[in-house]
XYZ file of C-alpha atoms in Angstrom:
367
model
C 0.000 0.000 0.000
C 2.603 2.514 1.363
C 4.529 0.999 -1.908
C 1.757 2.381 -4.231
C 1.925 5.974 -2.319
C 5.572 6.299 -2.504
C 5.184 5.282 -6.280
C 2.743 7.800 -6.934
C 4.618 10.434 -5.335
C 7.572 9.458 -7.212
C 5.697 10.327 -10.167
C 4.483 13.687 -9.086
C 8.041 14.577 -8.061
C 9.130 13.898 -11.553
C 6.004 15.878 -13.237
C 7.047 18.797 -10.889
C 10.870 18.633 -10.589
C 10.862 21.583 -8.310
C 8.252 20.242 -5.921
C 9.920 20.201 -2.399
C 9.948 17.523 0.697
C 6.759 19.485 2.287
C 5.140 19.522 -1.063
C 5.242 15.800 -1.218
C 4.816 15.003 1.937
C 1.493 17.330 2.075
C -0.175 15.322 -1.090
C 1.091 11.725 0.965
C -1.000 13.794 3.942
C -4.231 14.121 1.515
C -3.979 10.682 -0.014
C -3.841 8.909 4.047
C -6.759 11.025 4.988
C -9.211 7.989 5.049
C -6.880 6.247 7.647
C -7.741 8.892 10.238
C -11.319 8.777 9.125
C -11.282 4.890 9.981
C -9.663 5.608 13.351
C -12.540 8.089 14.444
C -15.044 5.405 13.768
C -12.674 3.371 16.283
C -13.046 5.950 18.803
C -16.555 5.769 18.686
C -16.605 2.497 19.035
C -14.662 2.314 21.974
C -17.019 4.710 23.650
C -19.885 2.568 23.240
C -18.386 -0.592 23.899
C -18.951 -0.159 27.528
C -22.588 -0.356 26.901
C -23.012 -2.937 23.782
C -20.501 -4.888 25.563
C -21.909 -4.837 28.726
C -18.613 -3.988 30.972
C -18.974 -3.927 34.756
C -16.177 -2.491 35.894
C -16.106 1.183 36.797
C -12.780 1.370 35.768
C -12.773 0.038 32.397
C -15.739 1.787 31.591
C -14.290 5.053 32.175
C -11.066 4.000 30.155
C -12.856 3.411 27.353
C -15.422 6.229 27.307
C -12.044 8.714 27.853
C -10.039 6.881 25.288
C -12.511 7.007 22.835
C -13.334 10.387 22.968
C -8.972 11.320 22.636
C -9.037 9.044 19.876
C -12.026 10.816 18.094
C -10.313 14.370 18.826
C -6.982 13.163 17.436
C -8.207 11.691 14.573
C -10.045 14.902 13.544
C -6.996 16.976 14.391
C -4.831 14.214 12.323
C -7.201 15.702 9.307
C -5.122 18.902 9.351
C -1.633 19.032 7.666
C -0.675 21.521 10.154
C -1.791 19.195 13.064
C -0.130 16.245 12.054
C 1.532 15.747 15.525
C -1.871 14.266 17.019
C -1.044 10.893 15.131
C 1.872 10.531 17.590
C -1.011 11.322 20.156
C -3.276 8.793 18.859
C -0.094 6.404 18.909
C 0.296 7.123 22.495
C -3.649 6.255 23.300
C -3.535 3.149 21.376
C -0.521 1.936 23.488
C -2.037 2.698 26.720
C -5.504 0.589 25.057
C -2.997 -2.263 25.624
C -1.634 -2.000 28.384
C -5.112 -0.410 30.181
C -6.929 -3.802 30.750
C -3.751 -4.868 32.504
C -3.329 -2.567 35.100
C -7.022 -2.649 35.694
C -6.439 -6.008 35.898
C -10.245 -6.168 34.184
C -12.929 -9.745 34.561
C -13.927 -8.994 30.954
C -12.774 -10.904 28.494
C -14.390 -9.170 25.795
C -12.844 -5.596 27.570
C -9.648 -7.182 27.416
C -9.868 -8.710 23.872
C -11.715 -5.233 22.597
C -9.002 -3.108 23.593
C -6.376 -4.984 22.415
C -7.922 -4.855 19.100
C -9.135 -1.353 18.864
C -5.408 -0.101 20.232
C -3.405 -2.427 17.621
C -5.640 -1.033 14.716
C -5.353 2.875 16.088
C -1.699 2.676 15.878
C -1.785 0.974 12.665
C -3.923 3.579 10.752
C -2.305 6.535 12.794
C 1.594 5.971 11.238
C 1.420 2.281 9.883
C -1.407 3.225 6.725
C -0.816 7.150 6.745
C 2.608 8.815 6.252
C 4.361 9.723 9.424
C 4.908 13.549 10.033
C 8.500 14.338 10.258
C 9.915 11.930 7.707
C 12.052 13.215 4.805
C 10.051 12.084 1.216
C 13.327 13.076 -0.623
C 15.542 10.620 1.967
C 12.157 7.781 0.851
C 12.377 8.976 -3.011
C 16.211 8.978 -3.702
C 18.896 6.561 -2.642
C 19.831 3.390 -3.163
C 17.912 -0.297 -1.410
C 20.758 -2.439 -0.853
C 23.528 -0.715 2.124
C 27.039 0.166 1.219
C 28.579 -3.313 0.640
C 26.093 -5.603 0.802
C 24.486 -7.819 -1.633
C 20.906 -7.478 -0.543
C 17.973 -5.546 1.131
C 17.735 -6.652 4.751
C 14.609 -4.755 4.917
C 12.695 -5.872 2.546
C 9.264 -7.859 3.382
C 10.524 -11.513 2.861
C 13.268 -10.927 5.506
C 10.805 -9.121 7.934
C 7.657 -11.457 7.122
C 9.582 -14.624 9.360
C 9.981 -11.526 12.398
C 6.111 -10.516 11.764
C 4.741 -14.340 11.870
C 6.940 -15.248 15.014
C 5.968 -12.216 16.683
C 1.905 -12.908 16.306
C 2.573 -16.492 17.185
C 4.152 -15.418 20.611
C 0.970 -13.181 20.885
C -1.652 -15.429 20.623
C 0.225 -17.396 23.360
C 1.250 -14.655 25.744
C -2.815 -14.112 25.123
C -3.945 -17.229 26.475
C -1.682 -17.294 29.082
C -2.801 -13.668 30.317
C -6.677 -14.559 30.032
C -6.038 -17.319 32.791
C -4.088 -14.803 34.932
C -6.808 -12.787 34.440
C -9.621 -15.135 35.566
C -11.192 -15.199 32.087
C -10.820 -18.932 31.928
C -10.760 -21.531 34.642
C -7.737 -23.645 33.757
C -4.679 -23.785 31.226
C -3.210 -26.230 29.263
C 0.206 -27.615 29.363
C 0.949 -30.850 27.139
C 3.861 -32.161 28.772
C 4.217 -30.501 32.687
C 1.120 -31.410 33.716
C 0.603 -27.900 35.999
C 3.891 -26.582 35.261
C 2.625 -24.099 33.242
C 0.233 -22.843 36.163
C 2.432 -22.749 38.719
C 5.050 -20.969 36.668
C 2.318 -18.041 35.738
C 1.004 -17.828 39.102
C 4.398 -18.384 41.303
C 6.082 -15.647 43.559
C 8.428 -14.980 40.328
C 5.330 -14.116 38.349
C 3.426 -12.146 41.292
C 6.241 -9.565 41.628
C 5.157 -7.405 38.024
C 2.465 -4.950 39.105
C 0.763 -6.544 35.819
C 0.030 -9.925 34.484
C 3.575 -11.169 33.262
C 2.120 -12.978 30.246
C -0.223 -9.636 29.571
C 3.458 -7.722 29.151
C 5.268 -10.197 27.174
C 1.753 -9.813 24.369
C 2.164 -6.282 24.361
C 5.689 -6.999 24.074
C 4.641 -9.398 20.808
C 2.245 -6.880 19.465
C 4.521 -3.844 19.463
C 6.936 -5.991 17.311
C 4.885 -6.868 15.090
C 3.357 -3.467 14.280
C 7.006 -2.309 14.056
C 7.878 -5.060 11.788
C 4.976 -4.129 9.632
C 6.667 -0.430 9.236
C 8.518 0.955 6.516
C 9.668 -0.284 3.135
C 12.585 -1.971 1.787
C 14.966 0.935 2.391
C 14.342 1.330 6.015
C 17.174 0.561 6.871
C 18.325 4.776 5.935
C 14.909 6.140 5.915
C 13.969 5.248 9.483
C 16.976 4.600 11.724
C 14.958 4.878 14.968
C 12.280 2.421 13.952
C 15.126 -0.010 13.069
C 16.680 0.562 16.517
C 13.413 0.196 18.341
C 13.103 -3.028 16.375
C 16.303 -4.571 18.015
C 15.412 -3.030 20.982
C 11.948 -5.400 21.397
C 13.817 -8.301 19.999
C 17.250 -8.170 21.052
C 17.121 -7.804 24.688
C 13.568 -8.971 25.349
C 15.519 -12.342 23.508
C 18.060 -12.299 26.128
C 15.000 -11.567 28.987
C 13.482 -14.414 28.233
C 15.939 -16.928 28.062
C 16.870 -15.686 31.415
C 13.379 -16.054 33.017
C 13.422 -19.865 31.178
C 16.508 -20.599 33.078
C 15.027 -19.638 36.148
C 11.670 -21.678 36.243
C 13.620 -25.308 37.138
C 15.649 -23.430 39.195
C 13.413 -20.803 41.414
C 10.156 -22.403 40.749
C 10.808 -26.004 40.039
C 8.958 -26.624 36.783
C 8.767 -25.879 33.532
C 5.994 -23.773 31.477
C 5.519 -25.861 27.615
C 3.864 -22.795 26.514
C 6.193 -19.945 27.855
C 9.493 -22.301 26.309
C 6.972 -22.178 22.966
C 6.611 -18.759 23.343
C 10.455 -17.752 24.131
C 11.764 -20.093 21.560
C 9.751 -17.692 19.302
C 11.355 -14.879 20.593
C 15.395 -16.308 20.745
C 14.480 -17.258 16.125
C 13.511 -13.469 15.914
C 17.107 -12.184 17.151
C 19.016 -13.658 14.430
C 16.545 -12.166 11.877
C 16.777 -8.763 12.858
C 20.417 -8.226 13.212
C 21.186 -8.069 9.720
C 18.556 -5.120 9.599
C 19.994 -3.092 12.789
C 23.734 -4.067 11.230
C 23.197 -1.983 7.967
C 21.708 0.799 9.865
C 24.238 1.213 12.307
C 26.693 1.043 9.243
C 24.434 3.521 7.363
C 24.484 5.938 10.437
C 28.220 6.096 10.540
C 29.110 6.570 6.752
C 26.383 9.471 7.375
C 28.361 11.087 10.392
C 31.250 10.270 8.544
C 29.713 12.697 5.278
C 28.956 15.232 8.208
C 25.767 14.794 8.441
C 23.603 15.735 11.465
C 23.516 12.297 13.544
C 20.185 13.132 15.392
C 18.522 14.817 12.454
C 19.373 11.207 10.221
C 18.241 9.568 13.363
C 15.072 10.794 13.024
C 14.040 11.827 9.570
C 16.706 9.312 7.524
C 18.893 9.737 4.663
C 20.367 9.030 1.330
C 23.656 7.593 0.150
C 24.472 7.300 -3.507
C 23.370 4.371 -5.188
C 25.915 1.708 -5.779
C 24.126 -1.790 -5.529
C 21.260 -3.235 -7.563
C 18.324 -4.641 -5.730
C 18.571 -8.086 -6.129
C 16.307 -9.397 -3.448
C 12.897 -10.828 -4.636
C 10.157 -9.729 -4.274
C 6.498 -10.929 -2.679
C 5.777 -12.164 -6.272
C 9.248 -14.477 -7.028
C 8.325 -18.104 -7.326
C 6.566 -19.485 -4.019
C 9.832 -21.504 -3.662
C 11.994 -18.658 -4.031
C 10.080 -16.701 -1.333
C 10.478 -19.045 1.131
C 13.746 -19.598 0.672
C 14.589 -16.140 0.718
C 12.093 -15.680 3.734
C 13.733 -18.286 6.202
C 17.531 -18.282 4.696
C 18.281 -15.257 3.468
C 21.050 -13.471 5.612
C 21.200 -16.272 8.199
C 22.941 -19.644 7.734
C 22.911 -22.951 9.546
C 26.236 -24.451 10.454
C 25.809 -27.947 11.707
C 27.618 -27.293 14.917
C 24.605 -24.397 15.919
C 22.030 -27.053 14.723
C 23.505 -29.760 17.257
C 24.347 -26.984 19.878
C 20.681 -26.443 19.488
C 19.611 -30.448 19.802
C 21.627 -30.997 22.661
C 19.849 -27.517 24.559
C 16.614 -29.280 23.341
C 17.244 -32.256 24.844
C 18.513 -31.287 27.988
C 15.313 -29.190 28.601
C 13.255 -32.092 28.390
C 14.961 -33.771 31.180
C 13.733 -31.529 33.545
């Protein structure tokens, strides 16, 4: 979608070769309009969910009934070039939407599963669908896809499609898991420990977040997938900070929970089937994102090297001159080729990580 835009406004740079980076970016603005227009319906849905939904708690109905009527105001003011700042707002109040039925620790299910739903799909119309204010359309326009070096696009969407999939697969699992800390459903189900995995999410270890443990690790999920879903091919240089927010929720939330896997023989005495599931999820993400933060990382330092403003690149992203083709596929290569591409392109497996990795395997299922 965000493909077709960028083509289109391509074109319309080239009909008006003196058209500048606000000129583009205002007719992106008037071609993303119905995005904000979807996301004031969601506001008013929120606001009477309380009601068709038949919430109980005081709490909950309050969030949504204030939510909804921010998300309505933001969406309106989203309308206005000039006002383009209250996406970032509506951003902010779709986060909160998933992290509000936590800390309310709600009874509904259906508050729990409505929010969720209505936050995920505020953020993604508010900067996922329309054009986010502050990025440079000549940085998105010019340049070249593959980094300095390199002979492909670690950015493109068959390397982030693998990152996107394992990301809503450790959702739907933190899910479950939170809607029995939660109370929405009497019991949970662990193939192969028996109770481990409810003792593990209601032990002392799991007690000391002031939120459901599970409920963080789906927001966790969730925000990487919706920043997976961001950007082109050449995000890499045209958003640095999404990139590094990117390794940020995979990187060292990897790392997290392989620690808090360790633990569970150790401090609780069990194991959770589900949570090992879900981390395993998370530790296959890490190695498919590093190529991505590598080449930006390179691409901010040839940039700082050219004297560019570090913060400003940061930020709004650059250019460098082309030197590569793009010789990544694309979405419509061969099936075979795509799924190739998707689950071995910039990693490798040596057969001493694939044994490493039996022998780990293994000794987890000895308990």
């Amino acid at each position: 979608m965000k493909a077709a835009q960028r083509d289109n406004a391509t074109q319309a740079h080239s009909a008006h070769g003196s058209g500048s980076d606000d000129d583009m970016m205002r007719a992106s603005h008037q071609r993303t309009l119905w995005a904000h227009l979807i996301n004031l319906t969601l506001g008013v849905w929120l606001m009477v969910s309380p009601a068709t939904l038949g919430y109980t708690e005081r709490a909950m109905i309050w969030n949504d009934l204030i939510a909804g009527a921010l998300v309505i105001v933001f969406s309106a003011m989203s309308l206005s070039y000039r006002l383009r700042w209250a996406q970032w707002a509506n951003v902010a109040v779709g986060l909160w939407l998933l992290f509000a039925p936590l800390i309310f620790w709600t009874t509904s299910a259906a508050a729990y599963a409505n929010d969720t739903l209505i936050g995920s799909f505020v953020i993604a119309f508010a900067i996922l669908v329309a054009e986010m204010p502050g990025m440079s359309m000549a940085a998105m326009m010019t340049g070249p896809d593959v980094p300095r070096g390199w002979t492909y696009t670690p950015s493109t969407w068959i390397q982030r499609l693998p990152i996107i999939a394992l990301a809503l697969f450790g959702f739907f699992i933190a899910r479950y898991l939170t809607a029995f800390q939660l109370g929405h459903i009497p019991a949970v189900w662990d193939p192969y420990f028996k109770d481990g995995t409810a003792r593990v999410i209601t032990s002392d270890v799991s007690k000391m977040w002031p939120i459901p443990d599970a409920g963080l690790g789906a927001v966790s999920y969730m925000i990487e997938a919706l920043s997976g879903l961001m950007g082109d091919k050449r995000r890499w240089r045209t958003m640095p900070w999404m990139v590094a927010l990117f390794g940020i929720m995979v990187v060292p939330l990897g790392v997290i929970s392989i620690v808090f896997i360790i633990i569970q023989p150790i401090v609780i005495g069990t194991w959770c089937t589900l949570c090992l599931i879900a981390a395993a999820a998370m530790v296959i993400m890490i190695p498919y994102s590093l190529d991505e933060i590598v080449a930006m990382v390179q691409f901010m330092r040839q940039n700082q090297k050219n004297g560019n403003p570090f913060w400003r690149t940061f930020w709004q992203g650059g250019t460098l001159p082309e030197e590569n083709p793009d010789r990544a596929p694309g979405l419509d290569a061969p099936l075979r080729t795509t799924m190739r591409e998707m689950w071995l392109g910039g990693v490798n497996y040596p057969w001493t990580l694939v044994a490493a990795t039996a022998i780990g395997v293994w000794l987890m299922f000895t308990r």
